[in-house]
Amino acid sequence: MEIIDLSEGTRIDYFTCLEEWSEEMKDGVCRKECWYNGMREKGLRVKLARNDSGTVAGMIQYAPIEHSWVEGKNLYFVYCIWVHGHKKGRGDLRKHGFGTALLQAAEDDVKRLQSNGLVVWGVILPFYMHAGWFKKHGYSKVDRNGIRVLLWKRFSDEADRPRWIRAKKKPELVPGKVVVTALAYGWCSGINGMLERAKKIYIEFGDKVIFREIYMSNREAIREWGISDGLFVDERNIYKGPPLSYNKIKEIIGKKVRKL
Ligand SMILES: CC(C)(COP(=O)(O)OP(=O)(O)OC[C@H]1O[C@@H](n2cnc3c(N)ncnc32)[C@H](O)[C@@H]1OP(=O)(O)O)[C@@H](O)C(=O)NCCC(=O)NCCS
């Protein structure tokens, strides 16, 4: 196994979150590429784990926390770590040490960059970005917001504790219409794909549905809304877990339209 930096040849692995087999993931690639191009200048780092046959098995992406959806300074923030776990495509490659090696490589990297620490987010449930996995790797909890936990590993006594920015704003309603609001950050091809699907679906409902898109990859927008990613149908954020399918989004919007 080896940990490598992103290169021309591995970009498509990264942009598709290693799920080149997934049509839904492909929906989100364009937005991811755009986000990557902007964030690269702001210090985004990407590392990939490759197995002995040359297959990319996992990835980690992190950037200065000042550009993330979390309050903090002189720290790096891990947007996500991901080892391919589906049977399709390159197969389930978890539990071979790739995740551990990626996290270690990111820690070594940010220490070299003289950052005060590495911050990760996780959920208290035993899947997705499981907070327990980070705890096993020496991370400690600094803040919690519902099921989402913020954890960190300090590399300096001078490090200030990071904290969640909490949800505040809700979309404005429009009488006689259903308002679909996409909060688009760009870091995740899965979420990007969901927003692209929502954009296609709203058109099918004609003038009964209004679509608004808000770009979240700046600090002011994050502070105003308190969240980075969202898909609101009127005031309800329907993005709660895994990105929603075309049919699910259509069903939710359709129900609202029928009640108009
Ligand atoms: C969390 C995650 C990164 C861990 O990656 P991983 O490669 O499976 O991690 P590791 O192999 O280093 O460690 C996992 C376990 O495998 C075990 N392991 C490591 N090498 C092993 C080997 N060669 N043989 C058997 N077991 C091994 C470890 O002991 C560890 O055990 P634990 O479950 O008790 O902690 C991965 O499960 C993942 O991607 N989860 C989903 C995260 C997600 O949703 N990300 C996207 C957010 S948008």
PDB file of C-alpha atoms and ligand atoms in Angstrom:
ATOM      1  CA  MET A   1       0.000   0.000   0.000  1.00  0.00           C
ATOM      2  CA  GLU A   2       1.100   3.576  -0.560  1.00  0.00           C
ATOM      3  CA  ILE A   3      -0.283   7.039   0.158  1.00  0.00           C
ATOM      4  CA  ILE A   4      -0.060   9.375  -2.827  1.00  0.00           C
ATOM      5  CA  ASP A   5      -0.989  12.944  -3.708  1.00  0.00           C
ATOM      6  CA  LEU A   6      -3.696  13.678  -6.229  1.00  0.00           C
ATOM      7  CA  SER A   7      -2.463  13.693  -9.834  1.00  0.00           C
ATOM      8  CA  GLU A   8      -4.008  14.169 -13.292  1.00  0.00           C
ATOM      9  CA  GLY A   9      -4.415  10.395 -13.544  1.00  0.00           C
ATOM     10  CA  THR A  10      -6.280   9.998 -10.262  1.00  0.00           C
ATOM     11  CA  ARG A  11      -8.525  13.064 -10.412  1.00  0.00           C
ATOM     12  CA  ILE A  12     -11.493  11.157 -11.748  1.00  0.00           C
ATOM     13  CA  ASP A  13     -11.221   8.709  -8.815  1.00  0.00           C
ATOM     14  CA  TYR A  14     -11.367  11.673  -6.468  1.00  0.00           C
ATOM     15  CA  PHE A  15     -14.139  13.561  -8.271  1.00  0.00           C
ATOM     16  CA  THR A  16     -16.357  10.449  -8.319  1.00  0.00           C
ATOM     17  CA  CYS A  17     -15.489   9.528  -4.688  1.00  0.00           C
ATOM     18  CA  LEU A  18     -14.084   6.259  -6.110  1.00  0.00           C
ATOM     19  CA  GLU A  19     -17.593   5.345  -7.322  1.00  0.00           C
ATOM     20  CA  GLU A  20     -17.113   5.608 -11.074  1.00  0.00           C
ATOM     21  CA  TRP A  21     -19.800   2.877 -11.374  1.00  0.00           C
ATOM     22  CA  SER A  22     -22.493   5.125  -9.881  1.00  0.00           C
ATOM     23  CA  GLU A  23     -24.636   7.234 -12.215  1.00  0.00           C
ATOM     24  CA  GLU A  24     -25.855   9.280  -9.227  1.00  0.00           C
ATOM     25  CA  MET A  25     -22.281  10.155  -8.282  1.00  0.00           C
ATOM     26  CA  LYS A  26     -21.529  11.248 -11.853  1.00  0.00           C
ATOM     27  CA  ASP A  27     -24.290  13.886 -11.493  1.00  0.00           C
ATOM     28  CA  GLY A  28     -22.097  15.637  -8.929  1.00  0.00           C
ATOM     29  CA  VAL A  29     -18.684  15.538 -10.611  1.00  0.00           C
ATOM     30  CA  CYS A  30     -18.842  18.945 -12.333  1.00  0.00           C
ATOM     31  CA  ARG A  31     -19.627  20.803  -9.127  1.00  0.00           C
ATOM     32  CA  LYS A  32     -16.903  18.885  -7.303  1.00  0.00           C
ATOM     33  CA  GLU A  33     -14.322  19.822  -9.916  1.00  0.00           C
ATOM     34  CA  CYS A  34     -15.339  23.474  -9.655  1.00  0.00           C
ATOM     35  CA  TRP A  35     -15.090  23.387  -5.869  1.00  0.00           C
ATOM     36  CA  TYR A  36     -11.716  21.644  -6.036  1.00  0.00           C
ATOM     37  CA  ASN A  37     -10.332  24.273  -8.419  1.00  0.00           C
ATOM     38  CA  GLY A  38     -11.389  27.084  -6.078  1.00  0.00           C
ATOM     39  CA  MET A  39     -10.293  25.370  -2.885  1.00  0.00           C
ATOM     40  CA  ARG A  40      -6.890  24.297  -4.196  1.00  0.00           C
ATOM     41  CA  GLU A  41      -5.815  27.939  -4.000  1.00  0.00           C
ATOM     42  CA  LYS A  42      -7.090  28.096  -0.432  1.00  0.00           C
ATOM     43  CA  GLY A  43      -4.971  25.201   0.739  1.00  0.00           C
ATOM     44  CA  LEU A  44      -7.120  22.125   0.081  1.00  0.00           C
ATOM     45  CA  ARG A  45      -5.073  18.924   0.424  1.00  0.00           C
ATOM     46  CA  VAL A  46      -6.041  15.540  -0.983  1.00  0.00           C
ATOM     47  CA  LYS A  47      -4.324  12.224  -0.308  1.00  0.00           C
ATOM     48  CA  LEU A  48      -5.197   8.882  -1.805  1.00  0.00           C
ATOM     49  CA  ALA A  49      -4.418   5.348  -0.636  1.00  0.00           C
ATOM     50  CA  ARG A  50      -3.424   2.910  -3.360  1.00  0.00           C
ATOM     51  CA  ASN A  51      -3.204  -0.858  -2.925  1.00  0.00           C
ATOM     52  CA  ASP A  52      -0.397  -3.036  -4.252  1.00  0.00           C
ATOM     53  CA  SER A  53      -2.217  -3.549  -7.576  1.00  0.00           C
ATOM     54  CA  GLY A  54      -2.391   0.217  -8.124  1.00  0.00           C
ATOM     55  CA  THR A  55      -6.119   0.578  -7.335  1.00  0.00           C
ATOM     56  CA  VAL A  56      -7.081   3.687  -5.397  1.00  0.00           C
ATOM     57  CA  ALA A  57      -8.828   2.334  -2.303  1.00  0.00           C
ATOM     58  CA  GLY A  58      -9.438   5.449  -0.225  1.00  0.00           C
ATOM     59  CA  MET A  59      -9.131   9.212   0.005  1.00  0.00           C
ATOM     60  CA  ILE A  60      -8.974  12.031   2.506  1.00  0.00           C
ATOM     61  CA  GLN A  61      -9.536  15.748   1.858  1.00  0.00           C
ATOM     62  CA  TYR A  62      -8.739  18.523   4.315  1.00  0.00           C
ATOM     63  CA  ALA A  63      -8.158  22.283   4.286  1.00  0.00           C
ATOM     64  CA  PRO A  64      -7.500  25.215   6.634  1.00  0.00           C
ATOM     65  CA  ILE A  65     -10.481  25.321   8.994  1.00  0.00           C
ATOM     66  CA  GLU A  66     -11.074  28.989   8.188  1.00  0.00           C
ATOM     67  CA  HIS A  67     -12.557  27.852   4.834  1.00  0.00           C
ATOM     68  CA  SER A  68     -14.780  25.157   6.301  1.00  0.00           C
ATOM     69  CA  TRP A  69     -18.231  25.168   7.932  1.00  0.00           C
ATOM     70  CA  VAL A  70     -16.718  25.073  11.426  1.00  0.00           C
ATOM     71  CA  GLU A  71     -15.355  27.939  13.578  1.00  0.00           C
ATOM     72  CA  GLY A  72     -11.659  27.679  14.334  1.00  0.00           C
ATOM     73  CA  LYS A  73      -8.222  29.007  13.501  1.00  0.00           C
ATOM     74  CA  ASN A  74      -4.772  27.670  12.670  1.00  0.00           C
ATOM     75  CA  LEU A  75      -6.215  24.181  12.384  1.00  0.00           C
ATOM     76  CA  TYR A  76      -6.945  21.909   9.438  1.00  0.00           C
ATOM     77  CA  PHE A  77     -10.407  20.449   8.933  1.00  0.00           C
ATOM     78  CA  VAL A  78     -11.092  17.031   7.400  1.00  0.00           C
ATOM     79  CA  TYR A  79     -14.066  17.283   5.032  1.00  0.00           C
ATOM     80  CA  CYS A  80     -14.135  13.538   4.625  1.00  0.00           C
ATOM     81  CA  ILE A  81     -12.194  10.335   4.736  1.00  0.00           C
ATOM     82  CA  TRP A  82     -13.503   7.517   2.645  1.00  0.00           C
ATOM     83  CA  VAL A  83     -12.426   3.960   1.929  1.00  0.00           C
ATOM     84  CA  HIS A  84     -14.445   2.284  -0.826  1.00  0.00           C
ATOM     85  CA  GLY A  85     -16.914  -0.032   0.896  1.00  0.00           C
ATOM     86  CA  HIS A  86     -19.331  -1.116  -1.842  1.00  0.00           C
ATOM     87  CA  LYS A  87     -19.257  -4.516  -3.527  1.00  0.00           C
ATOM     88  CA  LYS A  88     -19.558  -2.845  -6.930  1.00  0.00           C
ATOM     89  CA  GLY A  89     -16.620  -1.290  -8.754  1.00  0.00           C
ATOM     90  CA  ARG A  90     -13.329  -1.750  -6.937  1.00  0.00           C
ATOM     91  CA  GLY A  91     -15.084  -3.691  -4.147  1.00  0.00           C
ATOM     92  CA  ASP A  92     -15.133  -3.467  -0.372  1.00  0.00           C
ATOM     93  CA  LEU A  93     -11.633  -2.415   0.625  1.00  0.00           C
ATOM     94  CA  ARG A  94     -12.311  -1.469   4.242  1.00  0.00           C
ATOM     95  CA  LYS A  95     -10.465  -3.064   7.161  1.00  0.00           C
ATOM     96  CA  HIS A  96      -7.132  -3.335   5.397  1.00  0.00           C
ATOM     97  CA  GLY A  97      -5.528  -0.373   7.121  1.00  0.00           C
ATOM     98  CA  PHE A  98      -6.153   2.210   4.347  1.00  0.00           C
ATOM     99  CA  GLY A  99      -8.214   4.502   6.592  1.00  0.00           C
ATOM    100  CA  THR A 100      -5.589   4.490   9.324  1.00  0.00           C
ATOM    101  CA  ALA A 101      -2.796   5.199   6.827  1.00  0.00           C
ATOM    102  CA  LEU A 102      -4.735   8.095   5.265  1.00  0.00           C
ATOM    103  CA  LEU A 103      -5.453   9.716   8.617  1.00  0.00           C
ATOM    104  CA  GLN A 104      -1.824   9.320   9.658  1.00  0.00           C
ATOM    105  CA  ALA A 105      -0.636  10.858   6.376  1.00  0.00           C
ATOM    106  CA  ALA A 106      -2.945  13.858   6.881  1.00  0.00           C
ATOM    107  CA  GLU A 107      -1.673  14.325  10.443  1.00  0.00           C
ATOM    108  CA  ASP A 108       1.962  14.194   9.306  1.00  0.00           C
ATOM    109  CA  ASP A 109       1.171  16.630   6.503  1.00  0.00           C
ATOM    110  CA  VAL A 110      -0.536  19.264   8.662  1.00  0.00           C
ATOM    111  CA  LYS A 111       2.206  18.998  11.298  1.00  0.00           C
ATOM    112  CA  ARG A 112       4.675  19.806   8.520  1.00  0.00           C
ATOM    113  CA  LEU A 113       2.476  22.771   7.636  1.00  0.00           C
ATOM    114  CA  GLN A 114       2.831  23.891  11.277  1.00  0.00           C
ATOM    115  CA  SER A 115      -0.872  23.699  11.980  1.00  0.00           C
ATOM    116  CA  ASN A 116      -1.990  23.533  15.612  1.00  0.00           C
ATOM    117  CA  GLY A 117      -4.082  20.429  15.009  1.00  0.00           C
ATOM    118  CA  LEU A 118      -6.410  18.354  12.865  1.00  0.00           C
ATOM    119  CA  VAL A 119     -10.179  18.564  13.296  1.00  0.00           C
ATOM    120  CA  VAL A 120     -12.609  15.892  12.114  1.00  0.00           C
ATOM    121  CA  TRP A 121     -16.364  15.582  12.233  1.00  0.00           C
ATOM    122  CA  GLY A 122     -18.265  12.395  12.811  1.00  0.00           C
ATOM    123  CA  VAL A 123     -21.634  11.004  13.779  1.00  0.00           C
ATOM    124  CA  ILE A 124     -22.463   9.121  16.972  1.00  0.00           C
ATOM    125  CA  LEU A 125     -24.074   6.320  14.898  1.00  0.00           C
ATOM    126  CA  PRO A 126     -21.884   3.308  13.994  1.00  0.00           C
ATOM    127  CA  PHE A 127     -21.617   4.107  10.280  1.00  0.00           C
ATOM    128  CA  TYR A 128     -20.842   6.972   7.882  1.00  0.00           C
ATOM    129  CA  MET A 129     -18.086   9.144   9.438  1.00  0.00           C
ATOM    130  CA  HIS A 130     -18.283   7.243  12.717  1.00  0.00           C
ATOM    131  CA  ALA A 131     -16.974   9.384  15.606  1.00  0.00           C
ATOM    132  CA  GLY A 132     -15.915   6.211  17.467  1.00  0.00           C
ATOM    133  CA  TRP A 133     -13.399   5.380  14.741  1.00  0.00           C
ATOM    134  CA  PHE A 134     -11.680   8.729  15.221  1.00  0.00           C
ATOM    135  CA  LYS A 135     -11.686   8.308  19.019  1.00  0.00           C
ATOM    136  CA  LYS A 136      -9.792   5.040  18.541  1.00  0.00           C
ATOM    137  CA  HIS A 137      -7.214   7.077  16.650  1.00  0.00           C
ATOM    138  CA  GLY A 138      -6.668   9.475  19.541  1.00  0.00           C
ATOM    139  CA  TYR A 139      -9.204  12.200  18.700  1.00  0.00           C
ATOM    140  CA  SER A 140     -11.223  13.799  21.476  1.00  0.00           C
ATOM    141  CA  LYS A 141     -14.638  15.426  21.376  1.00  0.00           C
ATOM    142  CA  VAL A 142     -14.737  19.245  21.398  1.00  0.00           C
ATOM    143  CA  ASP A 143     -18.322  20.010  20.419  1.00  0.00           C
ATOM    144  CA  ARG A 144     -21.580  18.270  19.578  1.00  0.00           C
ATOM    145  CA  ASN A 145     -24.571  19.332  17.508  1.00  0.00           C
ATOM    146  CA  GLY A 146     -27.318  16.668  17.513  1.00  0.00           C
ATOM    147  CA  ILE A 147     -25.825  13.436  16.189  1.00  0.00           C
ATOM    148  CA  ARG A 148     -22.807  15.272  14.768  1.00  0.00           C
ATOM    149  CA  VAL A 149     -19.652  15.440  16.828  1.00  0.00           C
ATOM    150  CA  LEU A 150     -16.584  17.594  16.308  1.00  0.00           C
ATOM    151  CA  LEU A 151     -13.307  15.978  17.363  1.00  0.00           C
ATOM    152  CA  TRP A 152      -9.712  17.075  17.257  1.00  0.00           C
ATOM    153  CA  LYS A 153      -6.097  16.105  17.821  1.00  0.00           C
ATOM    154  CA  ARG A 154      -3.953  18.977  19.044  1.00  0.00           C
ATOM    155  CA  PHE A 155      -0.356  19.400  17.965  1.00  0.00           C
ATOM    156  CA  SER A 156       0.233  22.529  20.042  1.00  0.00           C
ATOM    157  CA  ASP A 157      -0.819  23.729  23.499  1.00  0.00           C
ATOM    158  CA  GLU A 158      -1.715  27.032  21.878  1.00  0.00           C
ATOM    159  CA  ALA A 159      -4.505  25.488  19.815  1.00  0.00           C
ATOM    160  CA  ASP A 160      -7.930  27.089  20.293  1.00  0.00           C
ATOM    161  CA  ARG A 161     -10.914  24.782  20.431  1.00  0.00           C
ATOM    162  CA  PRO A 162     -12.999  24.642  17.241  1.00  0.00           C
ATOM    163  CA  ARG A 163     -16.788  24.650  17.413  1.00  0.00           C
ATOM    164  CA  TRP A 164     -19.798  24.030  15.231  1.00  0.00           C
ATOM    165  CA  ILE A 165     -21.598  26.887  13.567  1.00  0.00           C
ATOM    166  CA  ARG A 166     -25.234  26.081  14.288  1.00  0.00           C
ATOM    167  CA  ALA A 167     -28.232  26.139  11.947  1.00  0.00           C
ATOM    168  CA  LYS A 168     -30.021  29.501  11.961  1.00  0.00           C
ATOM    169  CA  LYS A 169     -31.726  30.657   8.813  1.00  0.00           C
ATOM    170  CA  LYS A 170     -34.612  29.035   6.971  1.00  0.00           C
ATOM    171  CA  PRO A 171     -35.700  29.798   3.409  1.00  0.00           C
ATOM    172  CA  GLU A 172     -38.390  32.394   2.828  1.00  0.00           C
ATOM    173  CA  LEU A 173     -41.747  31.004   1.741  1.00  0.00           C
ATOM    174  CA  VAL A 174     -43.614  32.253  -1.325  1.00  0.00           C
ATOM    175  CA  PRO A 175     -47.425  32.125  -1.097  1.00  0.00           C
ATOM    176  CA  GLY A 176     -48.966  29.752  -3.658  1.00  0.00           C
ATOM    177  CA  LYS A 177     -45.644  28.157  -4.595  1.00  0.00           C
ATOM    178  CA  VAL A 178     -43.380  25.409  -3.359  1.00  0.00           C
ATOM    179  CA  VAL A 179     -39.873  26.749  -2.811  1.00  0.00           C
ATOM    180  CA  VAL A 180     -36.966  24.372  -3.308  1.00  0.00           C
ATOM    181  CA  THR A 181     -33.709  25.798  -1.915  1.00  0.00           C
ATOM    182  CA  ALA A 182     -30.372  24.141  -2.585  1.00  0.00           C
ATOM    183  CA  LEU A 183     -27.483  25.078  -0.300  1.00  0.00           C
ATOM    184  CA  ALA A 184     -24.525  24.157  -2.439  1.00  0.00           C
ATOM    185  CA  TYR A 185     -21.060  23.880  -0.933  1.00  0.00           C
ATOM    186  CA  GLY A 186     -19.431  21.537  -3.445  1.00  0.00           C
ATOM    187  CA  TRP A 187     -17.137  19.299  -1.361  1.00  0.00           C
ATOM    188  CA  CYS A 188     -19.129  16.080  -1.824  1.00  0.00           C
ATOM    189  CA  SER A 189     -20.054  14.576  -5.187  1.00  0.00           C
ATOM    190  CA  GLY A 190     -22.898  12.643  -3.554  1.00  0.00           C
ATOM    191  CA  ILE A 191     -24.556  15.810  -2.249  1.00  0.00           C
ATOM    192  CA  ASN A 192     -23.726  17.695  -5.445  1.00  0.00           C
ATOM    193  CA  GLY A 193     -25.505  14.972  -7.421  1.00  0.00           C
ATOM    194  CA  MET A 194     -28.592  15.266  -5.226  1.00  0.00           C
ATOM    195  CA  LEU A 195     -28.762  19.029  -5.849  1.00  0.00           C
ATOM    196  CA  GLU A 196     -28.402  18.496  -9.601  1.00  0.00           C
ATOM    197  CA  ARG A 197     -31.317  16.035  -9.497  1.00  0.00           C
ATOM    198  CA  ALA A 198     -33.436  18.539  -7.565  1.00  0.00           C
ATOM    199  CA  LYS A 199     -32.676  21.141 -10.222  1.00  0.00           C
ATOM    200  CA  LYS A 200     -33.947  18.830 -12.969  1.00  0.00           C
ATOM    201  CA  ILE A 201     -37.030  17.795 -11.001  1.00  0.00           C
ATOM    202  CA  TYR A 202     -38.363  21.241 -10.148  1.00  0.00           C
ATOM    203  CA  ILE A 203     -38.726  22.062 -13.865  1.00  0.00           C
ATOM    204  CA  GLU A 204     -41.152  19.146 -14.232  1.00  0.00           C
ATOM    205  CA  PHE A 205     -43.610  20.948 -11.921  1.00  0.00           C
ATOM    206  CA  GLY A 206     -43.770  24.068 -14.081  1.00  0.00           C
ATOM    207  CA  ASP A 207     -44.435  27.390 -12.360  1.00  0.00           C
ATOM    208  CA  LYS A 208     -45.726  25.741  -9.169  1.00  0.00           C
ATOM    209  CA  VAL A 209     -42.189  25.298  -7.912  1.00  0.00           C
ATOM    210  CA  ILE A 210     -39.492  27.931  -7.474  1.00  0.00           C
ATOM    211  CA  PHE A 211     -35.865  26.823  -7.302  1.00  0.00           C
ATOM    212  CA  ARG A 212     -33.199  28.821  -5.481  1.00  0.00           C
ATOM    213  CA  GLU A 213     -29.559  27.958  -5.238  1.00  0.00           C
ATOM    214  CA  ILE A 214     -27.258  29.481  -2.653  1.00  0.00           C
ATOM    215  CA  TYR A 215     -23.506  29.064  -2.880  1.00  0.00           C
ATOM    216  CA  MET A 216     -22.157  28.203   0.542  1.00  0.00           C
ATOM    217  CA  SER A 217     -18.426  28.093  -0.022  1.00  0.00           C
ATOM    218  CA  ASN A 218     -17.869  31.442   1.639  1.00  0.00           C
ATOM    219  CA  ARG A 219     -17.814  32.200   5.335  1.00  0.00           C
ATOM    220  CA  GLU A 220     -20.585  34.822   5.306  1.00  0.00           C
ATOM    221  CA  ALA A 221     -23.093  32.399   3.794  1.00  0.00           C
ATOM    222  CA  ILE A 222     -22.145  29.694   6.305  1.00  0.00           C
ATOM    223  CA  ARG A 223     -22.546  32.085   9.243  1.00  0.00           C
ATOM    224  CA  GLU A 224     -25.874  33.318   7.915  1.00  0.00           C
ATOM    225  CA  TRP A 225     -27.382  29.861   7.377  1.00  0.00           C
ATOM    226  CA  GLY A 226     -25.388  27.918   9.957  1.00  0.00           C
ATOM    227  CA  ILE A 227     -25.105  24.873   7.681  1.00  0.00           C
ATOM    228  CA  SER A 228     -23.051  24.035   4.633  1.00  0.00           C
ATOM    229  CA  ASP A 229     -25.298  21.695   2.686  1.00  0.00           C
ATOM    230  CA  GLY A 230     -29.022  21.456   2.430  1.00  0.00           C
ATOM    231  CA  LEU A 231     -31.993  20.748   0.248  1.00  0.00           C
ATOM    232  CA  PHE A 232     -35.043  22.542   1.565  1.00  0.00           C
ATOM    233  CA  VAL A 233     -38.572  22.010   0.366  1.00  0.00           C
ATOM    234  CA  ASP A 234     -40.208  25.130   1.778  1.00  0.00           C
ATOM    235  CA  GLU A 235     -38.819  25.313   5.331  1.00  0.00           C
ATOM    236  CA  ARG A 236     -37.980  21.617   5.713  1.00  0.00           C
ATOM    237  CA  ASN A 237     -34.455  20.422   5.053  1.00  0.00           C
ATOM    238  CA  ILE A 238     -35.025  17.032   3.397  1.00  0.00           C
ATOM    239  CA  TYR A 239     -31.315  16.182   3.272  1.00  0.00           C
ATOM    240  CA  LYS A 240     -30.781  14.324   6.558  1.00  0.00           C
ATOM    241  CA  GLY A 241     -28.792  11.198   5.754  1.00  0.00           C
ATOM    242  CA  PRO A 242     -27.501   9.712   2.502  1.00  0.00           C
ATOM    243  CA  PRO A 243     -28.117  11.899  -0.589  1.00  0.00           C
ATOM    244  CA  LEU A 244     -31.674  11.419  -1.880  1.00  0.00           C
ATOM    245  CA  SER A 245     -32.544   9.663  -5.123  1.00  0.00           C
ATOM    246  CA  TYR A 246     -34.384  11.252  -8.046  1.00  0.00           C
ATOM    247  CA  ASN A 247     -37.638   9.445  -7.150  1.00  0.00           C
ATOM    248  CA  LYS A 248     -37.514  10.380  -3.479  1.00  0.00           C
ATOM    249  CA  ILE A 249     -36.976  14.090  -4.187  1.00  0.00           C
ATOM    250  CA  LYS A 250     -39.768  14.049  -6.759  1.00  0.00           C
ATOM    251  CA  GLU A 251     -42.127  12.341  -4.323  1.00  0.00           C
ATOM    252  CA  ILE A 252     -41.495  14.938  -1.577  1.00  0.00           C
ATOM    253  CA  ILE A 253     -41.891  17.924  -3.893  1.00  0.00           C
ATOM    254  CA  GLY A 254     -44.942  16.304  -5.531  1.00  0.00           C
ATOM    255  CA  LYS A 255     -46.692  15.908  -2.153  1.00  0.00           C
ATOM    256  CA  LYS A 256     -46.148  19.587  -1.394  1.00  0.00           C
ATOM    257  CA  VAL A 257     -47.376  20.643  -4.830  1.00  0.00           C
ATOM    258  CA  ARG A 258     -50.590  18.611  -4.402  1.00  0.00           C
ATOM    259  CA  LYS A 259     -51.291  20.474  -1.141  1.00  0.00           C
ATOM    260  CA  LEU A 260     -51.058  23.935  -2.756  1.00  0.00           C
TER     261      LEU A 260
HETATM  262  C1  LIG B   1     -13.912   4.916   8.701  1.00  0.00           C
HETATM  263  C2  LIG B   1     -13.122   4.367   7.526  1.00  0.00           C
HETATM  264  C3  LIG B   1     -12.393   5.513   6.834  1.00  0.00           C
HETATM  265  C4  LIG B   1     -12.105   3.378   8.031  1.00  0.00           C
HETATM  266  O1  LIG B   1     -11.341   2.919   6.928  1.00  0.00           O
HETATM  267  P1  LIG B   1     -10.653   1.465   6.947  1.00  0.00           P
HETATM  268  O2  LIG B   1      -9.702   1.391   5.833  1.00  0.00           O
HETATM  269  O3  LIG B   1     -11.690   0.429   7.019  1.00  0.00           O
HETATM  270  O4  LIG B   1      -9.886   1.590   8.319  1.00  0.00           O
HETATM  271  P2  LIG B   1      -8.790   0.616   8.879  1.00  0.00           P
HETATM  272  O5  LIG B   1      -8.698  -0.611   8.059  1.00  0.00           O
HETATM  273  O6  LIG B   1      -7.564   1.402   9.060  1.00  0.00           O
HETATM  274  O7  LIG B   1      -9.398   0.304  10.289  1.00  0.00           O
HETATM  275  C5  LIG B   1     -10.694  -0.304  10.393  1.00  0.00           C
HETATM  276  C6  LIG B   1     -10.582  -1.612  11.147  1.00  0.00           C
HETATM  277  O8  LIG B   1      -9.921  -2.577  10.361  1.00  0.00           O
HETATM  278  C7  LIG B   1      -8.935  -3.236  11.154  1.00  0.00           C
HETATM  279  N1  LIG B   1      -7.826  -3.568  10.268  1.00  0.00           N
HETATM  280  C8  LIG B   1      -6.869  -2.748   9.815  1.00  0.00           C
HETATM  281  N2  LIG B   1      -6.015  -3.427   9.000  1.00  0.00           N
HETATM  282  C9  LIG B   1      -6.489  -4.683   8.939  1.00  0.00           C
HETATM  283  C10 LIG B   1      -6.069  -5.856   8.251  1.00  0.00           C
HETATM  284  N3  LIG B   1      -4.977  -5.854   7.458  1.00  0.00           N
HETATM  285  N4  LIG B   1      -6.826  -6.976   8.404  1.00  0.00           N
HETATM  286  C11 LIG B   1      -7.914  -6.969   9.177  1.00  0.00           C
HETATM  287  N5  LIG B   1      -8.366  -5.905   9.863  1.00  0.00           N
HETATM  288  C12 LIG B   1      -7.656  -4.780   9.730  1.00  0.00           C
HETATM  289  C13 LIG B   1      -8.518  -2.216  12.177  1.00  0.00           C
HETATM  290  O9  LIG B   1      -8.040  -2.843  13.339  1.00  0.00           O
HETATM  291  C14 LIG B   1      -9.799  -1.486  12.430  1.00  0.00           C
HETATM  292  O10 LIG B   1     -10.529  -2.153  13.426  1.00  0.00           O
HETATM  293  P3  LIG B   1     -11.708  -1.431  14.204  1.00  0.00           P
HETATM  294  O11 LIG B   1     -12.921  -1.577  13.354  1.00  0.00           O
HETATM  295  O12 LIG B   1     -11.820  -2.158  15.463  1.00  0.00           O
HETATM  296  O13 LIG B   1     -11.286   0.000  14.361  1.00  0.00           O
HETATM  297  C15 LIG B   1     -14.032   3.623   6.520  1.00  0.00           C
HETATM  298  O14 LIG B   1     -14.748   2.636   7.207  1.00  0.00           O
HETATM  299  C16 LIG B   1     -15.004   4.499   5.797  1.00  0.00           C
HETATM  300  O15 LIG B   1     -14.694   5.042   4.754  1.00  0.00           O
HETATM  301  N6  LIG B   1     -16.192   4.649   6.340  1.00  0.00           N
HETATM  302  C17 LIG B   1     -17.203   5.506   5.751  1.00  0.00           C
HETATM  303  C18 LIG B   1     -16.872   6.965   6.018  1.00  0.00           C
HETATM  304  C19 LIG B   1     -17.736   7.871   5.211  1.00  0.00           C
HETATM  305  O16 LIG B   1     -18.926   7.683   5.143  1.00  0.00           O
HETATM  306  N7  LIG B   1     -17.080   8.843   4.563  1.00  0.00           N
HETATM  307  C20 LIG B   1     -17.745   9.699   3.648  1.00  0.00           C
HETATM  308  C21 LIG B   1     -18.248  10.912   4.342  1.00  0.00           C
HETATM  309  S1  LIG B   1     -18.925  11.998   3.211  1.00  0.00           S
END
